[in-house]
CSV table of C-alpha atoms and ligand atoms in Angstrom, one decimal:
chain,number,residue,atom,x,y,z
F,166,MET,CA,-172.9,-4.6,78.9
F,167,SER,CA,-174.3,-1.7,77.1
F,168,PHE,CA,-177.4,0.5,77.3
F,169,PHE,CA,-178.9,-1.3,74.3
F,170,ASP,CA,-178.2,-4.8,73.0
F,171,THR,CA,-178.2,-3.5,69.5
F,172,SER,CA,-177.0,-0.4,67.7
F,173,VAL,CA,-178.5,3.0,68.4
F,174,SER,CA,-179.8,3.2,64.8
F,175,GLU,CA,-181.8,-0.1,65.3
F,176,VAL,CA,-183.4,1.4,68.4
F,177,VAL,CA,-184.2,4.6,66.5
F,178,SER,CA,-186.0,2.5,63.9
F,179,GLN,CA,-188.1,0.9,66.7
F,180,VAL,CA,-189.0,4.4,68.1
F,181,GLN,CA,-189.9,5.5,64.6
F,182,ALA,CA,-192.0,2.4,64.1
F,183,GLY,CA,-193.8,3.0,67.4
F,184,THR,CA,-192.7,-0.4,69.0
F,185,ILE,CA,-190.9,1.5,71.7
F,186,THR,CA,-191.4,5.1,72.9
F,187,ALA,CA,-189.0,7.8,73.6
F,188,LEU,CA,-190.5,8.1,77.1
F,189,GLU,CA,-189.7,4.5,77.9
F,190,LEU,CA,-186.0,5.1,76.9
F,191,VAL,CA,-185.8,8.2,79.0
F,192,GLU,CA,-187.3,6.4,82.0
F,193,LYS,CA,-184.8,3.6,81.6
F,194,SER,CA,-181.9,6.1,81.5
F,195,LEU,CA,-183.3,8.1,84.5
F,196,ALA,CA,-183.7,4.9,86.5
F,197,VAL,CA,-180.1,3.9,86.0
F,198,ILE,CA,-178.9,7.4,86.8
F,199,ALA,CA,-181.0,7.4,90.0
F,200,GLU,CA,-179.5,4.1,91.0
F,201,LYS,CA,-175.8,4.7,90.1
F,202,ASN,CA,-175.2,8.4,90.0
F,203,PRO,CA,-175.0,8.9,93.8
F,204,GLU,CA,-171.9,6.7,93.9
F,205,ILE,CA,-170.3,7.6,90.5
F,206,ASN,CA,-171.2,11.3,90.3
F,207,ALA,CA,-171.1,11.3,86.5
F,208,PHE,CA,-173.8,14.1,86.3
F,209,ILE,CA,-173.7,17.6,87.7
F,210,THR,CA,-177.3,18.2,86.6
F,211,VAL,CA,-180.0,15.6,85.8
F,212,SER,CA,-182.7,17.4,83.7
F,213,ALA,CA,-185.4,14.8,84.4
F,214,ALA,CA,-188.4,17.0,84.0
F,215,GLU,CA,-187.2,18.6,80.7
F,216,ALA,CA,-186.2,15.1,79.4
F,217,ARG,CA,-189.6,13.6,80.1
F,218,ALA,CA,-191.4,16.6,78.5
F,219,ARG,CA,-189.2,16.4,75.5
F,220,ALA,CA,-189.7,12.6,75.1
F,221,LYS,CA,-193.5,13.1,75.2
F,222,GLU,CA,-193.1,15.8,72.5
F,223,ILE,CA,-191.2,13.3,70.3
F,224,ASP,CA,-193.7,10.5,70.9
F,225,ALA,CA,-196.4,12.9,69.8
F,226,LEU,CA,-194.8,13.6,66.4
F,227,SER,CA,-196.1,12.0,63.2
F,228,SER,CA,-194.3,9.0,61.8
F,229,GLU,CA,-193.2,11.1,58.9
F,230,GLU,CA,-191.6,13.6,61.2
F,231,LYS,CA,-190.0,10.9,63.3
F,232,SER,CA,-188.6,9.2,60.1
F,233,LYS,CA,-186.4,12.2,59.5
F,234,MET,CA,-184.7,12.0,63.0
F,235,VAL,CA,-181.7,9.8,63.1
F,236,LEU,CA,-181.4,10.0,66.9
F,237,CYS,CA,-185.2,9.8,67.4
F,238,GLY,CA,-185.9,9.3,71.2
F,239,ILE,CA,-182.3,8.5,72.1
F,240,PRO,CA,-181.2,9.7,75.6
F,241,VAL,CA,-177.9,11.6,75.4
F,242,ALA,CA,-175.7,13.1,78.1
F,243,VAL,CA,-173.9,16.4,77.4
F,244,LYS,CA,-170.6,17.5,79.0
F,245,ASP,CA,-171.2,20.5,81.3
F,246,ASN,CA,-168.9,22.8,79.3
F,247,ILE,CA,-171.4,22.7,76.4
F,248,SER,CA,-174.1,25.4,76.6
F,249,THR,CA,-177.7,24.2,77.0
F,250,LYS,CA,-180.5,26.8,76.8
F,251,GLY,CA,-182.4,26.8,80.1
F,252,ILE,CA,-180.2,24.1,81.8
F,253,MET,CA,-177.5,25.1,84.2
F,254,THR,CA,-174.0,24.9,82.6
F,255,THR,CA,-171.1,25.2,85.0
F,256,SER,CA,-168.0,23.8,83.2
F,257,GLY,CA,-167.2,22.1,86.5
F,258,SER,CA,-166.5,25.5,88.1
F,259,LYS,CA,-167.9,27.3,91.1
F,260,ILE,CA,-167.5,30.6,89.2
F,261,LEU,CA,-170.4,29.4,86.8
F,262,ASP,CA,-172.6,28.0,89.6
F,263,GLY,CA,-176.2,28.9,88.8
F,264,TYR,CA,-175.4,30.1,85.2
F,265,ILE,CA,-178.2,29.2,82.8
F,266,PRO,CA,-177.3,29.8,79.2
F,267,PRO,CA,-179.8,31.8,77.1
F,268,TYR,CA,-178.8,29.7,74.0
F,269,ASP,CA,-177.9,26.2,72.8
F,270,ALA,CA,-174.5,25.2,71.5
F,271,HIS,CA,-174.4,24.3,67.8
F,272,VAL,CA,-174.0,20.6,68.7
F,273,VAL,CA,-177.0,20.8,71.1
F,274,GLU,CA,-179.2,22.4,68.3
F,275,LYS,CA,-178.1,19.6,66.0
F,276,ILE,CA,-178.8,16.6,68.3
F,277,LEU,CA,-182.1,18.1,69.4
F,278,ALA,CA,-183.1,18.6,65.7
F,279,ALA,CA,-182.2,14.9,65.2
F,280,GLY,CA,-184.6,13.8,67.9
F,281,ALA,CA,-182.2,13.2,70.8
F,282,VAL,CA,-183.3,13.7,74.4
F,283,ILE,CA,-180.8,15.4,76.7
F,284,VAL,CA,-181.0,13.7,80.2
F,285,GLY,CA,-178.4,15.8,81.9
F,286,LYS,CA,-175.1,17.6,82.1
F,287,THR,CA,-172.0,15.6,82.9
F,288,ASN,CA,-169.2,16.3,85.4
F,289,LEU,CA,-165.7,17.3,84.2
F,290,ASP,CA,-162.5,18.7,85.4
F,291,GLU,CA,-163.0,22.4,86.0
F,292,PHE,CA,-162.9,24.2,82.6
F,293,ALA,CA,-161.8,20.8,81.1
F,294,MET,CA,-158.4,21.1,82.8
F,295,GLY,CA,-157.3,17.7,83.9
F,296,SER,CA,-156.8,14.1,83.2
F,297,SER,CA,-158.6,12.4,86.1
F,298,ASN,CA,-161.8,14.3,87.0
F,299,GLU,CA,-160.4,15.1,90.4
F,300,ASN,CA,-160.5,18.9,89.6
F,301,SER,CA,-164.2,19.5,89.5
F,302,ALA,CA,-165.9,21.9,91.9
F,303,TYR,CA,-168.8,19.3,91.9
F,304,GLY,CA,-166.8,16.4,93.3
F,305,ILE,CA,-164.7,13.6,91.8
F,306,VAL,CA,-166.1,11.1,89.4
F,307,ARG,CA,-165.6,7.4,90.0
F,308,ASN,CA,-164.7,4.8,87.3
F,309,PRO,CA,-167.7,2.5,86.9
F,310,ARG,CA,-165.2,-0.4,86.3
F,311,ASN,CA,-163.5,0.1,89.7
F,312,LEU,CA,-164.9,2.7,92.1
F,313,ASN,CA,-161.4,3.4,93.5
F,314,ALA,CA,-160.0,4.4,90.1
F,315,VAL,CA,-160.3,7.6,88.3
F,316,PRO,CA,-162.5,7.6,85.1
F,317,GLY,CA,-159.9,9.8,83.3
F,318,GLY,CA,-160.5,13.4,82.3
F,319,SER,CA,-161.6,15.8,81.5
F,320,SER,CA,-164.7,14.2,80.0
F,321,GLY,CA,-164.8,11.7,82.9
F,322,GLY,CA,-168.5,12.3,83.6
F,323,SER,CA,-169.5,11.6,80.0
F,324,ALA,CA,-167.3,8.4,79.9
F,325,ALA,CA,-168.6,7.1,83.2
F,326,ALA,CA,-172.2,7.8,82.2
F,327,VAL,CA,-171.8,5.7,79.1
F,328,ALA,CA,-169.7,3.0,80.8
F,329,ALA,CA,-172.3,2.7,83.7
F,330,ASP,CA,-175.1,2.4,81.1
F,331,MET,CA,-176.8,5.5,82.2
F,332,VAL,CA,-177.0,6.7,78.6
F,333,PRO,CA,-176.1,5.1,75.3
F,334,LEU,CA,-174.3,8.2,73.9
F,335,ALA,CA,-172.6,11.3,75.3
F,336,LEU,CA,-170.8,14.4,74.0
F,337,GLY,CA,-167.4,15.3,75.3
F,338,SER,CA,-164.7,17.8,74.4
F,339,ASP,CA,-161.0,17.1,73.7
F,340,THR,CA,-158.3,19.7,74.0
F,341,GLY,CA,-155.4,17.4,74.7
F,342,GLY,CA,-157.0,14.0,75.0
F,343,SER,CA,-160.1,14.6,77.1
F,344,ILE,CA,-162.4,12.4,75.0
F,345,ARG,CA,-159.9,9.6,74.1
F,346,GLN,CA,-158.3,9.2,77.6
F,347,PRO,CA,-161.4,8.8,79.7
F,348,ALA,CA,-162.9,6.6,76.9
F,349,SER,CA,-159.8,4.4,77.2
F,350,HIS,CA,-160.0,4.3,81.1
F,351,CYS,CA,-163.7,3.5,81.1
F,352,GLY,CA,-163.7,0.9,78.2
F,353,ILE,CA,-165.8,2.8,75.7
F,354,VAL,CA,-165.3,4.4,72.2
F,355,GLY,CA,-164.4,8.1,71.9
F,356,VAL,CA,-163.7,10.2,68.8
F,357,LYS,CA,-161.8,13.5,68.6
F,358,PRO,CA,-162.7,14.9,65.2
F,359,THR,CA,-160.4,16.9,62.9
F,360,TYR,CA,-160.1,20.5,64.2
F,361,GLY,CA,-162.8,22.4,62.4
F,362,LEU,CA,-165.2,19.5,61.6
F,363,VAL,CA,-167.5,20.3,64.5
F,364,SER,CA,-168.5,23.8,65.4
F,365,ARG,CA,-167.3,25.1,68.8
F,366,TYR,CA,-170.2,27.6,69.1
F,367,GLY,CA,-171.5,27.3,72.6
F,368,LEU,CA,-168.5,25.3,73.9
F,369,ILE,CA,-167.0,27.1,76.9
F,370,ALA,CA,-163.5,27.7,75.6
F,371,TYR,CA,-160.5,26.2,77.3
F,372,ALA,CA,-157.8,26.5,74.5
F,373,SER,CA,-159.6,27.6,71.4
F,374,SER,CA,-157.0,26.4,68.9
F,375,LEU,CA,-157.1,22.9,70.3
F,376,ASP,CA,-160.7,22.3,71.5
F,377,GLN,CA,-163.0,19.9,69.6
F,378,ILE,CA,-166.3,18.4,70.6
F,379,GLY,CA,-166.8,14.7,69.8
F,380,PRO,CA,-169.0,11.6,70.4
F,381,MET,CA,-168.6,8.9,73.1
F,382,GLY,CA,-170.4,5.6,73.1
F,383,HIS,CA,-170.3,1.9,73.5
F,384,ARG,CA,-170.0,1.2,69.8
F,385,VAL,CA,-168.0,2.6,66.9
F,386,ASP,CA,-171.1,2.8,64.6
F,387,ASP,CA,-173.0,4.7,67.4
F,388,CYS,CA,-170.2,7.2,67.6
F,389,ALA,CA,-170.1,7.5,63.8
F,390,LEU,CA,-173.9,8.2,63.8
F,391,LEU,CA,-173.5,11.0,66.5
F,392,LEU,CA,-170.5,12.5,64.6
F,393,SER,CA,-172.6,12.6,61.4
F,394,VAL,CA,-175.2,14.7,63.3
F,395,ILE,CA,-172.9,17.2,65.0
F,396,ALA,CA,-170.4,17.8,62.1
F,397,GLY,CA,-171.1,20.3,59.4
F,398,GLU,CA,-171.3,24.0,58.6
F,399,ASP,CA,-171.7,26.7,61.2
F,400,ARG,CA,-170.8,30.2,60.4
F,401,ARG,CA,-170.8,31.2,64.1
F,402,ASP,CA,-167.4,29.4,64.6
F,403,SER,CA,-164.9,31.0,62.2
F,404,THR,CA,-162.7,27.9,62.3
F,405,ASN,CA,-165.5,25.7,61.1
F,406,SER,CA,-164.6,24.1,57.8
F,407,GLY,CA,-168.1,23.6,56.6
F,408,LYS,CA,-167.3,19.9,55.9
F,409,ASN,CA,-169.7,17.1,56.8
F,410,TYR,CA,-169.0,13.6,58.0
F,411,GLU,CA,-171.1,11.0,56.3
F,412,ILE,CA,-171.4,7.5,57.5
F,413,GLY,CA,-171.2,4.8,54.8
F,414,SER,CA,-170.5,1.1,54.8
F,415,PHE,CA,-167.2,0.3,56.5
F,416,GLY,CA,-164.5,-0.2,53.9
F,417,SER,CA,-161.8,-2.9,53.7
F,418,LEU,CA,-158.3,-2.5,55.2
F,419,LYS,CA,-156.7,-4.6,52.4
F,420,GLY,CA,-153.6,-2.8,51.3
F,421,LYS,CA,-153.8,-0.1,53.9
F,422,LYS,CA,-150.7,0.9,55.7
F,423,ILE,CA,-150.8,1.3,59.5
F,424,GLY,CA,-147.9,3.4,60.9
F,425,LEU,CA,-146.4,2.6,64.3
F,426,PRO,CA,-144.5,5.6,65.6
F,427,ALA,CA,-141.2,4.3,67.1
F,428,GLU,CA,-141.3,7.2,69.6
F,429,TYR,CA,-144.6,6.0,71.0
F,430,PHE,CA,-143.4,2.5,71.8
F,431,GLY,CA,-140.2,3.3,73.8
F,432,GLU,CA,-139.6,4.2,77.4
F,433,GLY,CA,-142.6,5.0,79.6
F,434,LEU,CA,-145.1,2.6,78.0
F,435,THR,CA,-146.0,-0.2,80.4
F,436,ASP,CA,-145.6,-3.8,79.4
F,437,GLU,CA,-149.3,-4.5,79.9
F,438,VAL,CA,-150.4,-1.8,77.6
F,439,ARG,CA,-147.7,-2.7,75.0
F,440,ALA,CA,-149.1,-6.3,75.0
F,441,ILE,CA,-152.6,-5.1,74.4
F,442,ILE,CA,-151.5,-2.8,71.5
F,443,ASP,CA,-149.7,-5.9,70.1
F,444,GLU,CA,-153.1,-7.6,69.9
F,445,SER,CA,-154.6,-4.6,68.1
F,446,LYS,CA,-151.7,-4.8,65.6
F,447,ALA,CA,-152.6,-8.5,65.0
F,448,LYS,CA,-156.2,-7.7,64.4
F,449,LEU,CA,-155.4,-5.0,61.8
F,450,VAL,CA,-153.0,-7.4,60.0
F,451,ALA,CA,-155.6,-10.2,60.0
F,452,ALA,CA,-158.0,-7.7,58.3
F,453,GLY,CA,-155.4,-7.2,55.5
F,454,ALA,CA,-153.5,-4.1,56.7
F,455,GLU,CA,-149.7,-3.8,56.6
F,456,LEU,CA,-147.7,-2.5,59.5
F,457,VAL,CA,-144.9,0.0,58.9
F,458,THR,CA,-142.6,1.9,61.4
F,459,VAL,CA,-142.9,5.7,61.1
F,460,HIS,CA,-141.1,8.5,63.0
F,461,LEU,CA,-142.4,11.5,64.8
F,462,PRO,CA,-139.0,13.1,65.8
F,463,ASN,CA,-140.4,16.1,67.6
F,464,VAL,CA,-143.2,14.5,69.7
F,465,SER,CA,-140.9,14.3,72.7
F,466,HIS,CA,-141.6,18.1,73.0
F,467,ALA,CA,-145.4,17.7,72.6
F,468,ILE,CA,-146.3,17.9,76.3
F,469,ALA,CA,-144.2,21.0,76.9
F,470,SER,CA,-145.5,22.7,73.8
F,471,TYR,CA,-149.1,21.7,74.7
F,472,TYR,CA,-149.0,23.0,78.3
F,473,VAL,CA,-147.6,26.4,77.2
F,474,ILE,CA,-150.1,26.9,74.3
F,475,ALA,CA,-153.1,25.6,76.3
F,476,THR,CA,-152.4,27.7,79.4
F,477,ALA,CA,-151.7,30.8,77.3
F,478,GLU,CA,-155.0,30.5,75.5
F,479,ALA,CA,-156.9,29.6,78.8
F,480,SER,CA,-155.5,32.7,80.5
F,481,SER,CA,-157.1,34.8,77.8
F,482,ASN,CA,-160.3,32.8,77.5
F,483,LEU,CA,-161.0,32.8,81.3
F,484,SER,CA,-160.6,36.5,81.7
F,485,ARG,CA,-164.3,36.9,80.9
F,486,PHE,CA,-165.3,35.3,84.3
F,487,ASP,CA,-165.1,38.4,86.5
F,488,GLY,CA,-168.4,38.3,88.5
F,489,VAL,CA,-170.1,40.7,86.1
F,490,LYS,CA,-171.5,38.7,83.2
F,491,PHE,CA,-171.9,35.1,84.4
F,492,GLY,CA,-172.6,33.0,87.4
F,493,TYR,CA,-170.9,33.6,90.8
F,494,ARG,CA,-170.1,37.0,92.3
F,495,ALA,CA,-168.2,37.4,95.7
F,496,GLN,CA,-170.2,39.3,98.3
F,497,GLY,CA,-169.1,42.1,100.7
F,498,THR,CA,-166.6,43.7,98.3
F,499,THR,CA,-165.5,47.4,98.5
F,500,SER,CA,-164.7,48.3,94.8
F,501,LEU,CA,-164.9,47.0,91.3
F,502,ILE,CA,-161.3,45.7,91.4
F,503,ASP,CA,-161.9,44.2,94.8
F,504,MET,CA,-165.0,42.4,93.4
F,505,TYR,CA,-163.1,41.1,90.4
F,506,LYS,CA,-160.3,39.8,92.6
F,507,LYS,CA,-162.5,38.2,95.3
F,508,THR,CA,-164.8,36.6,92.7
F,509,ARG,CA,-161.9,35.0,90.8
F,510,ALA,CA,-160.1,34.0,94.1
F,511,GLU,CA,-163.2,32.3,95.4
F,512,GLY,CA,-164.7,31.1,92.1
F,513,PHE,CA,-161.8,29.3,90.5
F,514,GLY,CA,-160.2,26.1,91.8
F,515,GLU,CA,-156.5,25.5,92.3
F,516,GLU,CA,-155.7,23.9,89.0
F,517,VAL,CA,-157.4,26.7,87.0
F,518,LYS,CA,-155.6,29.4,89.0
F,519,LYS,CA,-152.3,27.6,88.4
F,520,ARG,CA,-152.9,27.5,84.6
F,521,ILE,CA,-154.1,31.1,84.4
F,522,MET,CA,-150.8,32.2,86.1
F,523,LEU,CA,-148.7,30.0,83.9
F,524,GLY,CA,-150.5,31.2,80.8
F,525,THR,CA,-150.2,34.9,81.8
F,526,TYR,CA,-146.5,34.3,82.4
F,527,VAL,CA,-145.7,32.7,79.1
F,528,LEU,CA,-147.5,35.5,77.2
F,529,SER,CA,-145.9,38.3,79.2
F,530,SER,CA,-143.5,40.8,77.5
F,531,GLY,CA,-139.9,39.4,77.8
F,532,TYR,CA,-141.0,35.8,78.1
F,533,TYR,CA,-143.3,35.6,75.0
F,534,ASP,CA,-140.4,34.8,72.6
F,535,ALA,CA,-138.8,32.3,75.0
F,536,TYR,CA,-142.0,30.3,75.8
F,537,TYR,CA,-145.1,31.0,73.7
F,538,LEU,CA,-143.3,31.6,70.4
F,539,LYS,CA,-141.1,28.5,70.9
F,540,ALA,CA,-144.1,26.4,71.8
F,541,ALA,CA,-145.9,27.6,68.6
F,542,GLN,CA,-142.8,26.7,66.5
F,543,VAL,CA,-142.6,23.3,68.1
F,544,ARG,CA,-146.3,22.8,67.2
F,545,THR,CA,-145.5,23.5,63.6
F,546,LEU,CA,-142.7,20.9,63.7
F,547,ILE,CA,-145.0,18.3,65.2
F,548,THR,CA,-147.7,19.1,62.6
F,549,ARG,CA,-145.0,18.5,59.9
F,550,ASP,CA,-143.9,15.2,61.6
F,551,PHE,CA,-147.5,13.9,61.1
F,552,GLU,CA,-147.7,15.2,57.5
F,553,ASN,CA,-144.4,13.3,56.8
F,554,ALA,CA,-145.5,10.2,58.6
F,555,PHE,CA,-148.8,10.1,56.6
F,556,LYS,CA,-146.8,10.0,53.4
F,557,GLU,CA,-145.8,6.5,54.5
F,558,CYS,CA,-149.0,5.3,56.0
F,559,ASP,CA,-152.8,5.7,55.9
F,560,LEU,CA,-153.4,5.6,59.7
F,561,ILE,CA,-151.3,5.6,62.9
F,562,LEU,CA,-151.8,3.1,65.7
F,563,SER,CA,-150.7,3.9,69.2
F,564,PRO,CA,-151.5,3.6,72.9
F,565,VAL,CA,-153.9,6.1,74.3
F,566,THR,CA,-152.2,6.3,77.7
F,567,PRO,CA,-149.1,4.7,79.1
F,568,ALA,CA,-151.0,2.7,81.7
F,569,PRO,CA,-154.6,1.9,82.7
F,570,ALA,CA,-156.6,4.2,85.0
F,571,PHE,CA,-154.7,5.1,88.2
F,572,MET,CA,-156.3,5.2,91.7
F,573,ILE,CA,-158.1,8.3,93.0
F,574,GLY,CA,-155.6,10.5,94.8
F,575,GLU,CA,-152.6,8.7,93.4
F,576,LYS,CA,-151.2,11.5,91.2
F,577,THR,CA,-152.8,14.7,92.7
F,578,SER,CA,-149.6,15.7,94.5
F,579,ASP,CA,-147.5,15.3,91.4
F,580,PRO,CA,-148.7,17.5,88.5
F,581,ILE,CA,-145.9,16.5,86.2
F,582,GLN,CA,-146.8,12.8,86.5
F,583,MET,CA,-150.4,13.8,85.8
F,584,TYR,CA,-149.5,15.8,82.7
F,585,LEU,CA,-147.4,13.0,81.4
F,586,THR,CA,-150.4,10.7,81.1
F,587,ASP,CA,-151.4,12.9,78.1
F,588,ILE,CA,-148.2,12.0,76.2
F,589,TYR,CA,-149.9,10.0,73.4
F,590,THR,CA,-153.0,12.2,73.0
F,591,VAL,CA,-151.9,15.9,72.9
F,592,SER,CA,-150.1,15.7,69.6
F,593,ALA,CA,-153.3,15.0,67.6
F,594,ASN,CA,-154.7,18.3,69.0
F,595,LEU,CA,-151.5,20.2,68.3
F,596,ALA,CA,-151.6,18.9,64.7
F,597,GLY,CA,-155.4,19.3,64.3
F,598,ILE,CA,-155.8,15.6,63.2
F,599,PRO,CA,-158.5,13.2,64.2
F,600,GLY,CA,-158.1,10.4,66.8
F,601,VAL,CA,-160.2,7.6,68.2
F,602,SER,CA,-159.9,5.4,71.3
F,603,ILE,CA,-161.3,1.9,71.0
F,604,PRO,CA,-161.5,-0.6,73.9
F,605,ALA,CA,-158.6,-3.0,73.2
F,606,GLY,CA,-158.1,-5.1,76.4
F,607,GLU,CA,-158.0,-5.1,80.2
F,608,VAL,CA,-155.3,-5.1,82.9
F,609,ASN,CA,-156.6,-6.3,86.3
F,610,GLY,CA,-160.2,-5.6,85.3
F,611,LEU,CA,-159.3,-2.0,84.2
F,612,PRO,CA,-160.0,-1.3,80.5
F,613,VAL,CA,-157.2,-0.2,78.1
F,614,GLY,CA,-157.9,1.5,74.7
F,615,ALA,CA,-156.0,1.6,71.5
F,616,GLN,CA,-155.7,4.8,69.5
F,617,LEU,CA,-155.9,5.3,65.8
F,618,MET,CA,-155.0,8.7,64.3
F,619,ALA,CA,-155.6,9.8,60.7
F,620,PRO,CA,-154.7,12.7,58.4
F,621,LYS,CA,-157.1,15.7,58.6
F,622,TRP,CA,-160.6,15.0,57.3
F,623,ALA,CA,-159.9,11.2,57.0
F,624,GLU,CA,-162.4,10.3,59.8
F,625,LYS,CA,-164.0,7.8,57.4
F,626,GLY,CA,-160.9,5.6,57.0
F,627,MET,CA,-160.1,6.0,60.7
F,628,ILE,CA,-163.6,4.8,61.8
F,629,ASP,CA,-163.5,2.0,59.2
F,630,ALA,CA,-160.3,0.7,60.9
F,631,ALA,CA,-161.7,1.3,64.4
F,632,SER,CA,-164.6,-1.0,63.6
F,633,VAL,CA,-162.1,-3.7,62.9
F,634,LEU,CA,-160.5,-3.2,66.3
F,635,ALA,CA,-163.8,-3.1,68.1
O,835,LIG,N1,-155.4,16.6,80.3
O,835,LIG,C1,-155.2,17.7,79.4
O,835,LIG,C2,-155.2,19.0,80.2
O,835,LIG,O1,-155.3,18.9,81.3
O,835,LIG,C3,-156.3,17.6,78.4
O,835,LIG,C4,-157.6,18.1,78.8
O,835,LIG,C5,-158.6,18.2,77.7
O,835,LIG,O2,-158.4,17.6,76.6
O,835,LIG,N2,-159.6,19.0,77.9
O,835,LIG,O3,-155.2,20.0,79.6
């Protein structure tokens, strides 16, 4: 199943030719959302009126204007930590309830200019902190493939919206796996670009040195199309590289070396997922690639390093939510300090509070050297591990998660078990390299993805190989 029977670009050609209208596509999307969202809860906000008005605007354009729009009339869902002018943006938090951004994120400007229609804002773990979408102030999201299972997180709403055919494409953000892991759990494609390829302007920051926005969709070519729209220069994000991503014809894998990190296929990986990754290996070999074993000796420390760095950055980034500038403010307070305290106590959820405390602790004088500095050093070692591995291979193949989606409530009482589900994804963020999750198989009806990772800026080769696995 998929929203369209064909690729998004074929449907775009039909909208451009006038054989189908943008309004028809939006009505189809809104109808599926009305039918399925009450159960799945993929959307926090459905912007039906704005979407219809925008679709009519697109339909009224001249064919010459439409011909320049590569997403002409396509309904897209946007994760609710990405700012949309005039549409509530909560980041899954009560502290931003009612916050209406006065500006669009860079990626939103880009997709609108390309003719996309935003149908709504998708649910997420509060401030993108989580792996299951059970941490949202707007309720849990259910996995469309099994309503008792989690969709993954934190972009669980975007993944579920695509998997349930509410939209053909969605935007997510990935700080430690939040595009790839829910894509894997919901059976769709998700791309985390190289750090610096896509501007973070207008993305509500979780951990700024790790965050990247990326595309989620049913097909590899659809995600490549959306990536080509959102990548590119933006001076408003100082870490933006100015590089573009251009889609071309998919190249051959003949003579390409695919690295299999020994450390990713050891203890902790379930037999079911291992068997599915074996099938992916076979597909790559059949396409002409050669498999080689590589080593990432420091990745066993990736989770520890990630959760120190991410919480440290989050504790700083979230200090701006104080009841003064955005969203929620506690009532009945007696002084400024009291207002700050009560607003943050009432506005933030448990997981966010835990991470702010952890992050403040690892940055505090006396502990900085022992925790934050060590984690930053480990990050450098992991980055070098990947640089060395890529001297011996063009791409790396690995699992996305050790097991398929778990059941709702199964891991909420055991945060360490929850954090360990990120074991194969966080390293790409620490190293700043791109990664993609491609549907690779199923276990008891639950989808399982395979992950490809590439050197920085090598999205093209990574997406070529992903199209072989799809
Ligand atoms: N699960 C990871 C975390 O909780 C990753 C989240 C993300 O990529 N936004 O931090």
